[in-house]
Amino acid sequence: LHQAAKQTKTDPLAFIRQESLFGNLIENERFTALYTEAVGKIYRNANIKNYMKNMI
């Protein structure tokens, strides 16, 4: 999991590619689009606390 999480910077979907944990979630285009957008926001603005506040 740690290795997959580290790969997220270059492959935003690396973490959810873990089929043993997430099944075929990677095939859900709506989810992956939203997930990719969220990961991108986190890497563009490392202030996760503010990002989470804005989500609520």
mmCIF file of N, CA and C in Angstrom:
data_model
loop_
_atom_site.group_PDB
_atom_site.id
_atom_site.type_symbol
_atom_site.label_atom_id
_atom_site.label_comp_id
_atom_site.label_asym_id
_atom_site.label_seq_id
_atom_site.Cartn_x
_atom_site.Cartn_y
_atom_site.Cartn_z
ATOM 1 N N LEU A 1 0.812 -1.193 0.000
ATOM 2 C CA LEU A 1 0.000 0.000 0.000
ATOM 3 C C LEU A 1 0.855 1.256 0.000
ATOM 4 N N HIS A 2 1.904 1.213 0.797
ATOM 5 C CA HIS A 2 2.785 2.382 0.871
ATOM 6 C C HIS A 2 3.399 2.681 -0.500
ATOM 7 N N GLN A 3 3.849 1.634 -1.182
ATOM 8 C CA GLN A 3 4.450 1.815 -2.506
ATOM 9 C C GLN A 3 3.427 2.380 -3.487
ATOM 10 N N ALA A 4 2.198 1.873 -3.445
ATOM 11 C CA ALA A 4 1.138 2.374 -4.331
ATOM 12 C C ALA A 4 0.835 3.833 -4.018
ATOM 13 N N ALA A 5 0.805 4.170 -2.746
ATOM 14 C CA ALA A 5 0.541 5.557 -2.353
ATOM 15 C C ALA A 5 1.651 6.478 -2.859
ATOM 16 N N LYS A 6 2.900 6.017 -2.801
ATOM 17 C CA LYS A 6 4.016 6.822 -3.298
ATOM 18 C C LYS A 6 3.921 7.038 -4.806
ATOM 19 N N GLN A 7 3.369 6.087 -5.519
ATOM 20 C CA GLN A 7 3.252 6.192 -6.975
ATOM 21 C C GLN A 7 2.137 7.147 -7.397
ATOM 22 N N THR A 8 1.307 7.548 -6.458
ATOM 23 C CA THR A 8 0.169 8.415 -6.771
ATOM 24 C C THR A 8 0.607 9.736 -7.390
ATOM 25 N N LYS A 9 1.792 10.197 -7.061
ATOM 26 C CA LYS A 9 2.261 11.471 -7.614
ATOM 27 C C LYS A 9 2.391 11.409 -9.134
ATOM 28 N N THR A 10 2.808 10.270 -9.662
ATOM 29 C CA THR A 10 2.950 10.120 -11.111
ATOM 30 C C THR A 10 1.773 9.387 -11.743
ATOM 31 N N ASP A 11 1.047 8.619 -10.947
ATOM 32 C CA ASP A 11 -0.138 7.897 -11.431
ATOM 33 C C ASP A 11 -1.238 8.092 -10.397
ATOM 34 N N PRO A 12 -2.107 9.078 -10.591
ATOM 35 C CA PRO A 12 -3.126 9.397 -9.591
ATOM 36 C C PRO A 12 -4.009 8.212 -9.188
ATOM 37 N N LEU A 13 -4.093 7.202 -10.045
ATOM 38 C CA LEU A 13 -4.956 6.059 -9.745
ATOM 39 C C LEU A 13 -4.188 4.870 -9.164
ATOM 40 N N ALA A 14 -2.903 5.032 -8.905
ATOM 41 C CA ALA A 14 -2.073 3.923 -8.428
ATOM 42 C C ALA A 14 -2.649 3.258 -7.181
ATOM 43 N N PHE A 15 -3.126 4.043 -6.249
ATOM 44 C CA PHE A 15 -3.616 3.475 -4.990
ATOM 45 C C PHE A 15 -4.862 2.621 -5.202
ATOM 46 N N ILE A 16 -5.796 3.112 -5.999
ATOM 47 C CA ILE A 16 -7.034 2.339 -6.169
ATOM 48 C C ILE A 16 -6.888 1.219 -7.198
ATOM 49 N N ARG A 17 -5.702 1.086 -7.782
ATOM 50 C CA ARG A 17 -5.436 -0.059 -8.657
ATOM 51 C C ARG A 17 -5.226 -1.338 -7.839
ATOM 52 N N GLN A 18 -5.199 -1.230 -6.532
ATOM 53 C CA GLN A 18 -5.023 -2.384 -5.650
ATOM 54 C C GLN A 18 -6.322 -3.192 -5.652
ATOM 55 N N GLU A 19 -6.434 -4.084 -6.619
ATOM 56 C CA GLU A 19 -7.672 -4.831 -6.839
ATOM 57 C C GLU A 19 -8.075 -5.680 -5.637
ATOM 58 N N SER A 20 -7.093 -6.169 -4.888
ATOM 59 C CA SER A 20 -7.422 -6.994 -3.725
ATOM 60 C C SER A 20 -8.160 -6.193 -2.655
ATOM 61 N N LEU A 21 -8.002 -4.874 -2.659
ATOM 62 C CA LEU A 21 -8.692 -4.007 -1.699
ATOM 63 C C LEU A 21 -9.925 -3.338 -2.291
ATOM 64 N N PHE A 22 -9.803 -2.876 -3.526
ATOM 65 C CA PHE A 22 -10.847 -2.040 -4.109
ATOM 66 C C PHE A 22 -11.641 -2.722 -5.217
ATOM 67 N N GLY A 23 -11.346 -3.979 -5.475
ATOM 68 C CA GLY A 23 -12.078 -4.692 -6.517
ATOM 69 C C GLY A 23 -11.932 -3.984 -7.852
ATOM 70 N N ASN A 24 -13.042 -3.848 -8.557
ATOM 71 C CA ASN A 24 -12.995 -3.226 -9.879
ATOM 72 C C ASN A 24 -13.355 -1.735 -9.842
ATOM 73 N N LEU A 25 -13.149 -1.088 -8.727
ATOM 74 C CA LEU A 25 -13.450 0.337 -8.593
ATOM 75 C C LEU A 25 -12.757 1.161 -9.672
ATOM 76 N N ILE A 26 -11.592 0.729 -10.089
ATOM 77 C CA ILE A 26 -10.831 1.440 -11.115
ATOM 78 C C ILE A 26 -11.617 1.541 -12.424
ATOM 79 N N GLU A 27 -12.569 0.676 -12.622
ATOM 80 C CA GLU A 27 -13.365 0.674 -13.851
ATOM 81 C C GLU A 27 -14.529 1.664 -13.802
ATOM 82 N N ASN A 28 -14.780 2.251 -12.649
ATOM 83 C CA ASN A 28 -15.870 3.214 -12.503
ATOM 84 C C ASN A 28 -15.361 4.588 -12.940
ATOM 85 N N GLU A 29 -15.704 4.969 -14.166
ATOM 86 C CA GLU A 29 -15.166 6.205 -14.743
ATOM 87 C C GLU A 29 -15.567 7.450 -13.959
ATOM 88 N N ARG A 30 -16.765 7.468 -13.446
ATOM 89 C CA ARG A 30 -17.213 8.632 -12.666
ATOM 90 C C ARG A 30 -16.357 8.786 -11.404
ATOM 91 N N PHE A 31 -16.158 7.673 -10.708
ATOM 92 C CA PHE A 31 -15.349 7.714 -9.495
ATOM 93 C C PHE A 31 -13.909 8.101 -9.811
ATOM 94 N N THR A 32 -13.311 7.464 -10.827
ATOM 95 C CA THR A 32 -11.904 7.738 -11.112
ATOM 96 C C THR A 32 -11.681 9.183 -11.546
ATOM 97 N N ALA A 33 -12.647 9.771 -12.238
ATOM 98 C CA ALA A 33 -12.512 11.181 -12.629
ATOM 99 C C ALA A 33 -12.493 12.076 -11.395
ATOM 100 N N LEU A 34 -13.412 11.838 -10.466
ATOM 101 C CA LEU A 34 -13.466 12.636 -9.235
ATOM 102 C C LEU A 34 -12.237 12.388 -8.357
ATOM 103 N N TYR A 35 -11.827 11.138 -8.274
ATOM 104 C CA TYR A 35 -10.665 10.768 -7.470
ATOM 105 C C TYR A 35 -9.399 11.426 -8.028
ATOM 106 N N THR A 36 -9.230 11.372 -9.348
ATOM 107 C CA THR A 36 -8.066 11.985 -9.989
ATOM 108 C C THR A 36 -8.037 13.485 -9.739
ATOM 109 N N GLU A 37 -9.195 14.111 -9.810
ATOM 110 C CA GLU A 37 -9.288 15.550 -9.541
ATOM 111 C C GLU A 37 -8.879 15.859 -8.101
ATOM 112 N N ALA A 38 -9.360 15.067 -7.156
ATOM 113 C CA ALA A 38 -9.033 15.282 -5.740
ATOM 114 C C ALA A 38 -7.541 15.086 -5.485
ATOM 115 N N VAL A 39 -6.966 14.047 -6.055
ATOM 116 C CA VAL A 39 -5.532 13.796 -5.883
ATOM 117 C C VAL A 39 -4.725 14.954 -6.466
ATOM 118 N N GLY A 40 -5.136 15.442 -7.619
ATOM 119 C CA GLY A 40 -4.454 16.577 -8.237
ATOM 120 C C GLY A 40 -4.483 17.804 -7.355
ATOM 121 N N LYS A 41 -5.620 18.068 -6.727
ATOM 122 C CA LYS A 41 -5.738 19.222 -5.830
ATOM 123 C C LYS A 41 -4.812 19.079 -4.631
ATOM 124 N N ILE A 42 -4.703 17.884 -4.124
ATOM 125 C CA ILE A 42 -3.831 17.646 -2.968
ATOM 126 C C ILE A 42 -2.372 17.907 -3.347
ATOM 127 N N TYR A 43 -1.952 17.437 -4.507
ATOM 128 C CA TYR A 43 -0.559 17.641 -4.917
ATOM 129 C C TYR A 43 -0.277 19.083 -5.326
ATOM 130 N N ARG A 44 -1.278 19.803 -5.817
ATOM 131 C CA ARG A 44 -1.070 21.211 -6.178
ATOM 132 C C ARG A 44 -1.000 22.092 -4.932
ATOM 133 N N ASN A 45 -1.758 21.726 -3.900
ATOM 134 C CA ASN A 45 -1.806 22.518 -2.673
ATOM 135 C C ASN A 45 -1.624 21.568 -1.503
ATOM 136 N N ALA A 46 -0.421 21.532 -0.981
ATOM 137 C CA ALA A 46 -0.085 20.569 0.062
ATOM 138 C C ALA A 46 -0.777 20.845 1.398
ATOM 139 N N ASN A 47 -1.551 21.922 1.494
ATOM 140 C CA ASN A 47 -2.250 22.228 2.735
ATOM 141 C C ASN A 47 -3.541 21.405 2.800
ATOM 142 N N ILE A 48 -3.398 20.172 3.227
ATOM 143 C CA ILE A 48 -4.512 19.230 3.230
ATOM 144 C C ILE A 48 -5.627 19.686 4.172
ATOM 145 N N LYS A 49 -5.270 20.302 5.276
ATOM 146 C CA LYS A 49 -6.282 20.765 6.228
ATOM 147 C C LYS A 49 -7.253 21.734 5.547
ATOM 148 N N ASN A 50 -6.724 22.697 4.809
ATOM 149 C CA ASN A 50 -7.595 23.641 4.099
ATOM 150 C C ASN A 50 -8.407 22.947 3.020
ATOM 151 N N TYR A 51 -7.790 22.022 2.314
ATOM 152 C CA TYR A 51 -8.499 21.286 1.270
ATOM 153 C C TYR A 51 -9.695 20.540 1.866
ATOM 154 N N MET A 52 -9.488 19.881 2.982
ATOM 155 C CA MET A 52 -10.568 19.124 3.622
ATOM 156 C C MET A 52 -11.673 20.065 4.105
ATOM 157 N N LYS A 53 -11.314 21.226 4.636
ATOM 158 C CA LYS A 53 -12.322 22.197 5.069
ATOM 159 C C LYS A 53 -13.175 22.647 3.889
ATOM 160 N N ASN A 54 -12.547 22.871 2.743
ATOM 161 C CA ASN A 54 -13.276 23.309 1.557
ATOM 162 C C ASN A 54 -14.198 22.230 1.010
ATOM 163 N N MET A 55 -13.895 20.981 1.274
ATOM 164 C CA MET A 55 -14.740 19.883 0.806
ATOM 165 C C MET A 55 -16.041 19.809 1.595
ATOM 166 N N ILE A 56 -15.994 20.251 2.840
ATOM 167 C CA ILE A 56 -17.165 20.130 3.718
ATOM 168 C C ILE A 56 -18.155 21.189 3.465
#
